[in-house]
């Protein structure tokens, strides 16, 4: 699975849009880009997944440029409850194995 | 539908003891994976079971073992507990079809918090 690099932490305020960028220079042709969210003492939760261009669901948007060497998770109008760690993963769910990096700790302030 | 259920939620054990953790996957999911999460090492893959067979294994000592039953429920066992085994143990299930990987998501349980004293 391709290695990912994302900021260790980010701060934001309620109501703002938050964009978390992940770099994955060695992404393979068949790899998908997946983001998970984790609250303290809970398991990670799937947020969004994409292969190219833009994907949007009720929670977030995922922007992937043409070269796919990076991706940006966009959270519109964050609230205090969006305070969590966000993980960017690249690859396929092969053999049930997900490789998590250090993630980005997002802190939303009032 | 019900999510992934892990029991117990919390455990306190003494060094040298053994422990068994349980995971019930989402109905219809045949792949069950286990992860260990610690502040220092983050989320690390332990092993994965599919149709009662271990298909994939992470870099953990043999004290960590698991099994899967015919109803896809899974257990993991840690023998001769060490202080460093204190962690949040997470189970994830996914809808894998055979050995062909799918572009799919994994559903995690809330975990079992193990404290070794």
mmCIF file of C-alpha atoms in Angstrom:
data_model
loop_
_atom_site.group_PDB
_atom_site.id
_atom_site.type_symbol
_atom_site.label_atom_id
_atom_site.label_comp_id
_atom_site.label_asym_id
_atom_site.label_seq_id
_atom_site.Cartn_x
_atom_site.Cartn_y
_atom_site.Cartn_z
ATOM 1 C CA UNK A 1 0.000 0.000 0.000
ATOM 2 C CA UNK A 2 1.240 3.490 -0.854
ATOM 3 C CA UNK A 3 2.620 5.571 1.973
ATOM 4 C CA UNK A 4 0.630 8.653 2.873
ATOM 5 C CA UNK A 5 1.667 11.961 4.400
ATOM 6 C CA UNK A 6 -0.783 14.272 6.107
ATOM 7 C CA UNK A 7 -0.499 17.070 8.670
ATOM 8 C CA UNK A 8 -0.264 15.908 12.254
ATOM 9 C CA UNK A 9 -2.768 18.430 13.537
ATOM 10 C CA UNK A 10 -5.105 21.206 12.426
ATOM 11 C CA UNK A 11 -7.225 23.752 14.246
ATOM 12 C CA UNK A 12 -10.483 25.238 13.070
ATOM 13 C CA UNK A 13 -13.546 27.076 14.337
ATOM 14 C CA UNK A 14 -17.156 26.091 14.203
ATOM 15 C CA UNK A 15 -18.829 26.883 10.917
ATOM 16 C CA UNK A 16 -15.638 26.957 8.893
ATOM 17 C CA UNK A 17 -14.748 24.672 6.006
ATOM 18 C CA UNK A 18 -11.803 22.407 6.744
ATOM 19 C CA UNK A 19 -9.556 20.953 4.077
ATOM 20 C CA UNK A 20 -7.096 18.195 4.968
ATOM 21 C CA UNK A 21 -4.603 17.296 2.275
ATOM 22 C CA UNK A 22 -2.914 13.935 1.984
ATOM 23 C CA UNK A 23 0.111 13.202 -0.195
ATOM 24 C CA UNK A 24 0.531 9.784 -1.767
ATOM 25 C CA UNK A 25 3.214 10.046 -4.427
ATOM 26 C CA UNK A 26 3.506 6.296 -5.015
ATOM 27 C CA UNK A 27 -0.145 5.551 -5.547
ATOM 28 C CA UNK A 28 -0.730 2.584 -7.855
ATOM 29 C CA UNK A 29 -3.133 2.448 -10.762
ATOM 30 C CA UNK A 30 -5.638 0.243 -8.938
ATOM 31 C CA UNK A 31 -5.462 2.063 -5.607
ATOM 32 C CA UNK A 32 -8.423 3.833 -4.120
ATOM 33 C CA UNK A 33 -8.194 6.710 -1.644
ATOM 34 C CA UNK A 34 -10.180 6.285 1.535
ATOM 35 C CA UNK A 35 -10.674 8.491 4.572
ATOM 36 C CA UNK A 36 -11.616 7.323 8.045
ATOM 37 C CA UNK A 37 -12.598 9.335 11.115
ATOM 38 C CA UNK A 38 -11.863 8.239 14.654
ATOM 39 C CA UNK A 39 -13.142 9.615 17.935
ATOM 40 C CA UNK A 40 -11.306 8.806 21.191
ATOM 41 C CA UNK A 41 -11.805 5.246 22.408
ATOM 42 C CA UNK A 42 -13.877 4.306 19.377
ATOM 43 C CA UNK A 43 -13.140 2.433 16.193
ATOM 44 C CA UNK A 44 -12.448 4.323 12.962
ATOM 45 C CA UNK A 45 -15.449 5.159 10.832
ATOM 46 C CA UNK A 46 -15.477 5.257 7.040
ATOM 47 C CA UNK A 47 -16.088 8.765 5.699
ATOM 48 C CA UNK A 48 -15.537 8.732 1.969
ATOM 49 C CA UNK A 49 -13.720 6.929 -0.818
ATOM 50 C CA UNK A 50 -12.739 7.879 -4.323
ATOM 51 C CA UNK A 51 -10.587 7.007 -7.293
ATOM 52 C CA UNK A 52 -10.349 10.241 -9.276
ATOM 53 C CA UNK A 53 -11.844 13.714 -9.673
ATOM 54 C CA UNK A 54 -14.432 14.541 -7.040
ATOM 55 C CA UNK A 55 -16.653 12.524 -4.779
ATOM 56 C CA UNK A 56 -19.281 13.992 -2.479
ATOM 57 C CA UNK A 57 -21.535 12.442 0.107
ATOM 58 C CA UNK A 58 -23.654 13.780 2.951
ATOM 59 C CA UNK A 59 -20.623 14.138 5.204
ATOM 60 C CA UNK A 60 -17.692 15.312 3.097
ATOM 61 C CA UNK A 61 -16.159 15.860 -0.308
ATOM 62 C CA UNK A 62 -13.008 14.303 -1.664
ATOM 63 C CA UNK A 63 -10.992 16.079 -4.321
ATOM 64 C CA UNK A 64 -8.440 14.119 -6.325
ATOM 65 C CA UNK A 65 -6.306 15.823 -8.989
ATOM 66 C CA UNK A 66 -5.558 14.172 -12.295
ATOM 67 C CA UNK A 67 -2.135 12.853 -11.249
ATOM 68 C CA UNK A 68 -3.689 11.318 -8.090
ATOM 69 C CA UNK A 69 -0.544 12.026 -6.086
ATOM 70 C CA UNK A 70 -2.556 13.861 -3.478
ATOM 71 C CA UNK A 71 -6.111 14.185 -2.280
ATOM 72 C CA UNK A 72 -8.049 16.657 -0.158
ATOM 73 C CA UNK A 73 -10.789 15.844 2.288
ATOM 74 C CA UNK A 74 -13.183 18.758 2.633
ATOM 75 C CA UNK A 75 -15.495 19.057 5.637
ATOM 76 C CA UNK A 76 -18.067 21.819 5.157
ATOM 77 C CA UNK A 77 -19.114 23.951 8.126
ATOM 78 C CA UNK A 78 -17.481 21.914 10.877
ATOM 79 C CA UNK A 79 -18.939 21.664 14.347
ATOM 80 C CA UNK A 80 -17.413 20.762 17.706
ATOM 81 C CA UNK A 81 -18.425 17.150 17.124
ATOM 82 C CA UNK A 82 -16.083 16.957 14.130
ATOM 83 C CA UNK A 83 -13.122 17.058 16.508
ATOM 84 C CA UNK A 84 -11.429 13.754 15.762
ATOM 85 C CA UNK A 85 -8.471 12.104 14.075
ATOM 86 C CA UNK A 86 -8.762 11.754 10.304
ATOM 87 C CA UNK A 87 -6.842 9.058 8.477
ATOM 88 C CA UNK A 88 -6.023 8.971 4.782
ATOM 89 C CA UNK A 89 -5.493 5.477 3.362
ATOM 90 C CA UNK A 90 -4.449 4.488 -0.113
ATOM 91 C CA UNK A 91 -4.844 1.063 -1.608
ATOM 92 C CA UNK A 92 -7.311 -1.749 -1.723
ATOM 93 C CA UNK A 93 -8.739 -3.665 1.168
ATOM 94 C CA UNK A 94 -6.665 -6.752 0.448
ATOM 95 C CA UNK A 95 -6.669 -9.586 2.911
ATOM 96 C CA UNK A 96 -8.612 -7.451 5.336
ATOM 97 C CA UNK A 97 -5.583 -5.296 6.003
ATOM 98 C CA UNK A 98 -5.677 -1.536 6.263
ATOM 99 C CA UNK A 99 -2.490 0.430 6.841
ATOM 100 C CA UNK A 100 -3.097 3.495 8.947
ATOM 101 C CA UNK A 101 -0.640 6.354 9.130
ATOM 102 C CA UNK A 102 -0.459 8.827 11.973
ATOM 103 C CA UNK A 103 -3.578 10.684 10.908
ATOM 104 C CA UNK A 104 -4.513 14.335 11.314
ATOM 105 C CA UNK A 105 -5.866 15.435 14.663
ATOM 106 C CA UNK A 106 -8.516 18.048 13.936
ATOM 107 C CA UNK A 107 -9.550 20.323 16.776
ATOM 108 C CA UNK A 108 -12.677 22.410 16.265
ATOM 109 C CA UNK A 109 -13.081 25.337 18.634
ATOM 110 C CA UNK A 110 -16.180 27.341 19.435
ATOM 111 C CA UNK B 1 -28.675 -3.476 10.837
ATOM 112 C CA UNK B 2 -26.503 -4.177 13.849
ATOM 113 C CA UNK B 3 -22.898 -3.028 13.695
ATOM 114 C CA UNK B 4 -19.742 -4.806 14.736
ATOM 115 C CA UNK B 5 -19.979 -5.866 18.369
ATOM 116 C CA UNK B 6 -16.956 -6.364 20.566
ATOM 117 C CA UNK B 7 -17.001 -7.797 24.063
ATOM 118 C CA UNK B 8 -16.019 -6.989 26.665
ATOM 119 C CA UNK B 9 -15.552 -3.226 26.375
ATOM 120 C CA UNK B 10 -13.034 -3.050 29.197
ATOM 121 C CA UNK B 11 -10.668 -5.556 30.758
ATOM 122 C CA UNK B 12 -8.032 -5.402 33.443
ATOM 123 C CA UNK B 13 -5.585 -8.276 33.588
ATOM 124 C CA UNK B 14 -2.382 -9.079 35.426
ATOM 125 C CA UNK B 15 0.958 -9.728 33.741
ATOM 126 C CA UNK B 16 1.330 -13.359 32.786
ATOM 127 C CA UNK B 17 -2.378 -14.001 32.426
ATOM 128 C CA UNK B 18 -4.142 -14.683 29.179
ATOM 129 C CA UNK B 19 -7.157 -12.950 27.690
ATOM 130 C CA UNK B 20 -9.777 -13.704 25.048
ATOM 131 C CA UNK B 21 -11.616 -10.977 23.180
ATOM 132 C CA UNK B 22 -14.706 -11.514 21.088
ATOM 133 C CA UNK B 23 -15.988 -9.910 17.900
ATOM 134 C CA UNK B 24 -19.312 -10.372 16.144
ATOM 135 C CA UNK B 25 -19.214 -8.973 12.604
ATOM 136 C CA UNK B 26 -22.030 -7.406 10.672
ATOM 137 C CA UNK B 27 -24.411 -10.028 9.361
ATOM 138 C CA UNK B 28 -23.242 -11.245 5.951
ATOM 139 C CA UNK B 29 -19.658 -10.089 6.431
ATOM 140 C CA UNK B 30 -17.200 -12.949 6.205
ATOM 141 C CA UNK B 31 -13.934 -11.093 6.694
ATOM 142 C CA UNK B 32 -12.887 -10.132 10.209
ATOM 143 C CA UNK B 33 -9.695 -8.231 10.973
ATOM 144 C CA UNK B 34 -8.104 -7.322 14.274
ATOM 145 C CA UNK B 35 -6.062 -4.231 15.099
ATOM 146 C CA UNK B 36 -4.119 -2.992 18.092
ATOM 147 C CA UNK B 37 -4.061 0.730 18.850
ATOM 148 C CA UNK B 38 -1.595 2.325 21.238
ATOM 149 C CA UNK B 39 -0.540 5.967 21.635
ATOM 150 C CA UNK B 40 2.999 5.142 20.583
ATOM 151 C CA UNK B 41 2.431 2.797 17.640
ATOM 152 C CA UNK B 42 -0.945 3.927 16.385
ATOM 153 C CA UNK B 43 -3.235 1.475 14.621
ATOM 154 C CA UNK B 44 -1.497 -1.768 13.731
ATOM 155 C CA UNK B 45 -2.910 -4.749 11.869
ATOM 156 C CA UNK B 46 -2.857 -8.024 13.807
ATOM 157 C CA UNK B 47 -4.523 -10.585 11.533
ATOM 158 C CA UNK B 48 -7.499 -11.286 9.314
ATOM 159 C CA UNK B 49 -9.827 -14.238 9.027
ATOM 160 C CA UNK B 50 -12.074 -15.242 6.182
ATOM 161 C CA UNK B 51 -14.241 -18.365 6.200
ATOM 162 C CA UNK B 52 -12.531 -19.644 9.340
ATOM 163 C CA UNK B 53 -9.048 -19.342 7.809
ATOM 164 C CA UNK B 54 -6.362 -16.869 8.706
ATOM 165 C CA UNK B 55 -5.449 -15.178 5.433
ATOM 166 C CA UNK B 56 -3.212 -12.399 6.567
ATOM 167 C CA UNK B 57 -1.042 -11.719 9.584
ATOM 168 C CA UNK B 58 0.726 -8.670 10.907
ATOM 169 C CA UNK B 59 4.062 -8.456 12.665
ATOM 170 C CA UNK B 60 3.103 -9.554 16.159
ATOM 171 C CA UNK B 61 4.555 -12.333 18.341
ATOM 172 C CA UNK B 62 2.970 -15.750 18.548
ATOM 173 C CA UNK B 63 1.360 -14.832 21.869
ATOM 174 C CA UNK B 64 -1.300 -13.156 19.748
ATOM 175 C CA UNK B 65 -3.617 -15.624 18.091
ATOM 176 C CA UNK B 66 -7.131 -15.768 16.802
ATOM 177 C CA UNK B 67 -9.790 -17.884 15.268
ATOM 178 C CA UNK B 68 -13.027 -17.555 13.388
ATOM 179 C CA UNK B 69 -16.128 -19.669 13.738
ATOM 180 C CA UNK B 70 -18.527 -20.892 11.078
ATOM 181 C CA UNK B 71 -20.918 -18.020 11.840
ATOM 182 C CA UNK B 72 -18.027 -15.567 11.148
ATOM 183 C CA UNK B 73 -17.698 -14.551 14.785
ATOM 184 C CA UNK B 74 -14.083 -14.207 15.774
ATOM 185 C CA UNK B 75 -11.994 -14.340 18.907
ATOM 186 C CA UNK B 76 -8.483 -13.209 19.570
ATOM 187 C CA UNK B 77 -6.338 -14.502 22.375
ATOM 188 C CA UNK B 78 -3.276 -13.015 23.996
ATOM 189 C CA UNK B 79 -1.267 -15.291 26.234
ATOM 190 C CA UNK B 80 1.352 -14.425 28.818
ATOM 191 C CA UNK B 81 0.271 -10.804 28.957
ATOM 192 C CA UNK B 82 2.878 -8.065 29.148
ATOM 193 C CA UNK B 83 2.466 -4.472 30.259
ATOM 194 C CA UNK B 84 3.035 -3.394 26.675
ATOM 195 C CA UNK B 85 -0.061 -5.280 25.563
ATOM 196 C CA UNK B 86 -2.201 -2.587 27.159
ATOM 197 C CA UNK B 87 -4.099 -1.131 24.229
ATOM 198 C CA UNK B 88 -7.394 -0.642 22.474
ATOM 199 C CA UNK B 89 -8.109 -3.767 20.431
ATOM 200 C CA UNK B 90 -10.328 -3.161 17.453
ATOM 201 C CA UNK B 91 -12.173 -5.570 15.259
ATOM 202 C CA UNK B 92 -13.338 -4.742 11.748
ATOM 203 C CA UNK B 93 -15.568 -6.644 9.375
ATOM 204 C CA UNK B 94 -15.994 -6.268 5.652
ATOM 205 C CA UNK B 95 -17.916 -7.841 2.836
ATOM 206 C CA UNK B 96 -15.102 -9.632 1.083
ATOM 207 C CA UNK B 97 -16.076 -12.011 -1.676
ATOM 208 C CA UNK B 98 -13.620 -14.855 -1.808
ATOM 209 C CA UNK B 99 -9.984 -13.919 -2.256
ATOM 210 C CA UNK B 100 -10.663 -11.095 -4.683
ATOM 211 C CA UNK B 101 -10.185 -7.748 -2.970
ATOM 212 C CA UNK B 102 -13.021 -5.343 -3.414
ATOM 213 C CA UNK B 103 -13.072 -1.623 -3.299
ATOM 214 C CA UNK B 104 -14.970 -1.712 -0.080
ATOM 215 C CA UNK B 105 -14.997 -0.286 3.386
ATOM 216 C CA UNK B 106 -14.264 -1.836 6.725
ATOM 217 C CA UNK B 107 -16.674 -1.436 9.618
ATOM 218 C CA UNK B 108 -15.073 -1.182 13.036
ATOM 219 C CA UNK B 109 -16.409 -2.052 16.445
ATOM 220 C CA UNK B 110 -15.965 0.194 19.462
ATOM 221 C CA UNK B 111 -13.057 -1.876 20.677
ATOM 222 C CA UNK B 112 -11.961 -3.562 23.857
ATOM 223 C CA UNK B 113 -9.770 -1.517 26.169
ATOM 224 C CA UNK B 114 -7.271 -3.909 27.731
ATOM 225 C CA UNK B 115 -5.195 -2.777 30.673
ATOM 226 C CA UNK B 116 -2.398 -5.013 31.913
ATOM 227 C CA UNK B 117 -1.164 -4.324 35.424
#
